[in-house]
Short mmCIF file of C-alpha atoms in Angstrom, two decimals:
data_model
loop_
_atom_site.label_atom_id
_atom_site.label_comp_id
_atom_site.label_asym_id
_atom_site.label_seq_id
_atom_site.Cartn_x
_atom_site.Cartn_y
_atom_site.Cartn_z
CA MET P 433 171.45 174.49 141.61
CA TYR P 434 168.93 173.56 139.45
CA ALA P 435 165.51 175.65 138.12
CA SER P 436 162.17 173.90 138.18
CA ASN P 437 160.19 174.78 135.25
CA LYS P 438 161.47 177.36 133.44
CA LEU P 439 164.58 175.10 131.69
CA LYS P 440 164.68 172.55 129.56
CA TRP P 441 168.36 171.57 130.75
CA LEU P 442 171.04 173.15 132.59
CA GLY P 443 173.64 173.53 130.29
CA ILE P 444 176.78 174.24 132.42
CA LEU P 445 177.71 173.64 136.16
CA PRO P 446 179.70 176.48 137.72
CA LEU P 447 183.36 176.27 137.66
CA PHE P 448 185.86 177.04 140.40
CA LEU P 449 189.26 178.16 140.28
CA LEU P 450 191.68 178.76 143.03
CA SER P 451 195.06 180.89 143.60
CA ALA P 452 197.36 181.31 146.71
CA CYS P 453 199.95 183.87 147.28
CA THR P 454 201.81 185.44 150.13
CA SER P 455 203.65 188.64 150.91
CA THR P 456 206.27 190.08 153.34
CA THR P 457 205.29 192.10 156.37
CA PRO P 458 202.14 193.33 157.80
CA ALA P 459 200.99 196.67 158.93
CA ASP P 460 198.70 196.79 162.15
CA ARG P 461 196.01 199.49 161.73
CA PRO P 462 192.50 199.25 162.69
CA VAL P 463 189.73 199.69 159.86
CA SER P 464 186.18 199.27 159.61
CA VAL P 465 184.49 196.79 157.13
CA VAL P 466 183.12 197.91 154.09
CA ALA P 467 179.31 196.68 153.70
CA GLY P 468 178.76 194.98 150.31
CA VAL P 469 177.07 192.68 148.56
CA SER P 470 178.68 190.06 149.69
CA THR P 471 177.28 186.88 151.22
CA LEU P 472 180.09 185.97 153.04
CA ASN P 473 179.89 184.56 156.54
CA PRO P 474 182.67 185.48 158.53
CA GLU P 475 181.66 183.03 161.37
CA GLU P 476 181.40 180.07 159.01
CA MET P 477 184.83 180.89 157.40
CA VAL P 478 186.47 181.36 160.51
CA GLN P 479 185.22 177.89 161.80
CA ALA P 480 185.76 176.07 158.72
CA HIS P 481 189.55 177.27 158.57
CA ASN P 482 189.76 176.32 162.40
CA GLN P 483 188.56 172.76 161.75
CA VAL P 484 191.13 172.13 159.40
CA ARG P 485 193.61 173.52 161.88
CA ALA P 486 192.15 171.71 164.73
CA MET P 487 193.02 168.29 162.83
CA LEU P 488 196.93 169.46 162.99
CA GLY P 489 196.49 170.60 166.69
CA LEU P 490 197.31 174.36 165.38
CA SER P 491 195.88 177.24 167.20
CA GLU P 492 192.66 179.34 166.01
CA LEU P 493 192.27 181.63 163.70
CA THR P 494 190.04 184.92 164.74
CA TRP P 495 188.55 187.25 162.30
CA SER P 496 190.05 190.67 161.64
CA PRO P 497 187.80 193.53 160.41
CA TYR P 498 190.95 195.16 158.84
CA LEU P 499 191.86 192.07 156.84
CA ALA P 500 188.10 191.91 155.68
CA ASN P 501 187.95 195.36 154.35
CA TYR P 502 191.37 194.83 152.87
CA ALA P 503 190.08 191.46 150.88
CA GLN P 504 186.90 192.97 150.24
CA GLU P 505 188.53 196.07 148.45
CA TRP P 506 190.71 193.43 146.44
CA ALA P 507 187.70 191.33 145.47
CA GLY P 508 185.56 194.69 144.20
CA SER P 509 188.87 195.74 142.44
CA LEU P 510 189.04 192.42 140.69
CA ALA P 511 185.37 192.48 139.76
CA GLN P 512 185.53 195.67 138.28
CA ASN P 513 188.87 196.14 136.89
CA TYR P 514 190.49 193.09 136.10
CA GLY P 515 187.54 191.08 134.28
CA CYS P 516 187.17 188.50 137.45
CA HIS P 517 190.64 186.94 136.46
CA LEU P 518 192.29 185.48 139.78
CA LYS P 519 195.39 187.91 140.14
CA HIS P 520 196.78 188.16 143.66
CA ARG P 521 197.67 191.93 144.59
CA GLN P 522 201.49 191.00 144.73
CA GLU P 523 200.97 189.96 140.97
CA LEU P 524 199.96 193.00 140.25
CA GLY P 525 202.00 195.17 142.39
CA GLN P 526 198.84 196.09 144.34
CA ASP P 527 199.75 195.03 147.57
CA ARG P 528 200.38 197.65 149.92
CA GLU P 529 200.55 195.54 152.90
CA ALA P 530 201.92 192.24 152.92
CA PHE P 531 199.52 189.32 153.95
CA GLY P 532 199.06 185.97 152.47
CA GLU P 533 195.95 185.68 150.11
CA ASN P 534 193.74 183.05 148.90
CA LEU P 535 191.70 183.57 145.94
CA TYR P 536 188.52 181.56 144.67
CA TRP P 537 186.50 182.16 141.85
CA ALA P 538 183.24 180.72 140.89
CA SER P 539 181.30 180.94 137.75
CA ALA P 540 177.85 182.06 136.98
CA LEU P 541 175.06 179.57 136.42
CA ILE P 542 174.41 179.60 132.49
CA TRP P 543 170.42 178.38 131.49
CA SER P 544 170.00 177.11 128.53
CA ASP P 545 168.10 180.35 127.58
CA GLY P 546 171.23 182.33 127.76
CA ASN P 547 170.49 183.97 131.53
CA ARG P 548 172.90 183.42 134.01
CA GLU P 549 172.83 183.76 137.88
CA PRO P 550 175.37 183.61 140.43
CA SER P 551 176.12 180.33 141.86
CA LEU P 552 174.84 179.55 145.15
CA VAL P 553 178.32 179.26 147.17
CA SER P 554 178.99 179.28 151.17
CA SER P 555 181.99 180.36 153.01
CA SER P 556 182.42 177.10 154.08
CA GLU P 557 182.25 175.66 150.47
CA VAL P 558 185.31 178.25 149.63
CA ALA P 559 187.08 176.99 152.81
CA GLN P 560 186.68 173.39 151.94
CA ALA P 561 187.75 173.64 148.43
CA TRP P 562 191.14 175.26 149.72
CA SER P 563 191.41 172.40 152.40
CA ASP P 564 190.61 169.80 149.74
CA GLU P 565 194.58 170.33 148.59
CA GLN P 566 195.69 168.80 151.38
CA SER P 567 195.53 165.58 149.40
CA ASP P 568 197.98 167.04 146.97
CA TYR P 569 200.56 168.37 149.42
CA ARG P 570 203.78 166.17 150.46
CA TYR P 571 204.82 167.11 154.10
CA GLY P 572 207.92 164.91 153.95
CA LYS P 573 209.24 166.83 150.80
CA ASN P 574 207.41 170.23 151.37
CA THR P 575 205.74 170.02 147.73
CA CYS P 576 202.43 169.72 146.09
CA ARG P 577 201.99 166.69 143.87
CA ARG P 578 203.33 167.27 140.67
CA GLY P 579 200.80 169.02 138.53
CA LYS P 580 198.43 169.95 141.47
CA GLN P 581 198.23 173.15 143.85
CA CYS P 582 198.46 173.10 147.52
CA GLY P 583 199.30 176.56 148.75
CA HIS P 584 195.48 177.23 149.57
CA TYR P 585 195.84 174.43 151.95
CA THR P 586 199.21 175.55 153.39
CA GLN P 587 198.16 178.94 154.28
CA MET P 588 195.18 177.82 155.75
CA VAL P 589 197.29 175.83 158.26
CA TRP P 590 200.10 178.05 158.39
CA ARG P 591 201.23 177.62 162.17
CA THR P 592 202.37 181.31 162.99
CA THR P 593 199.04 182.82 160.79
CA ARG P 594 196.64 184.23 163.64
CA GLN P 595 194.02 186.21 161.63
CA ILE P 596 192.00 186.12 158.90
CA GLY P 597 189.91 188.39 156.80
CA CYS P 598 187.71 187.69 153.74
CA GLY P 599 185.67 189.41 150.69
CA MET P 600 183.50 188.62 147.98
CA ALA P 601 182.35 190.67 145.04
CA TYR P 602 179.85 189.51 142.08
CA CYS P 603 181.72 189.94 138.75
CA PRO P 604 179.67 191.70 135.94
CA ASN P 605 179.11 188.08 134.20
CA ALA P 606 177.24 187.15 137.34
CA GLY P 607 180.30 184.69 138.57
CA GLN P 608 181.82 185.69 141.75
CA ILE P 609 185.27 186.19 143.11
CA TRP P 610 186.61 185.51 146.68
CA VAL P 611 189.43 186.65 148.51
CA CYS P 612 191.02 185.91 151.97
CA ASN P 613 193.82 187.55 153.75
CA TYR P 614 196.03 185.93 156.08
CA ASP P 615 198.04 187.57 158.93
CA PRO P 616 200.98 186.82 159.42
CA PRO P 617 201.55 185.24 155.74
CA GLY P 618 202.54 181.79 155.51
CA ASN P 619 203.82 179.93 152.23
CA TRP P 620 207.41 180.88 152.71
CA VAL P 621 209.82 178.92 150.59
CA GLY P 622 211.66 176.36 152.73
CA GLU P 623 209.59 176.35 155.24
CA ARG P 624 207.12 173.67 156.39
CA PRO P 625 203.64 174.83 157.31
CA TYR P 626 203.16 173.16 160.46
#
């Protein structure tokens, strides 16, 4: 993440934000994946999720092209229409389907000369950021630690979830937004994830 000769100093480190939510009931329709500018690696994303799930003895997730298309569509919409703000489809009344949803945003690298470029973020780094919330989840109370969030982690390890699909889009300011959708959704109020 450092430039060699062209800079006097690196002024800003990338900023990463997360957001998680769920919806109600899924529709099951096959559809092809929309090709985009995403550097998302489906195999790496599924593997990262399944490593976290394996630690709890949970069944593995599989990649869904339909969910990937759905997630890519929302990532593109957030980048083009919503200023890359972390907004769930449900918050904006856009959830035609009812899937669980995790969001992730990474800022651009901003160099001392004002130039911007996308941060180098991998699928496993996105999944790791979500799974790091495990330390803020209190299983006994089924809550997040005060002032913390853990909904990304609980969606990753929701016992009934079977499929995942993700998308990524670059923001006009060279940031990036990642969306993963989950079927069946998790994070049901009053229920434990596992």
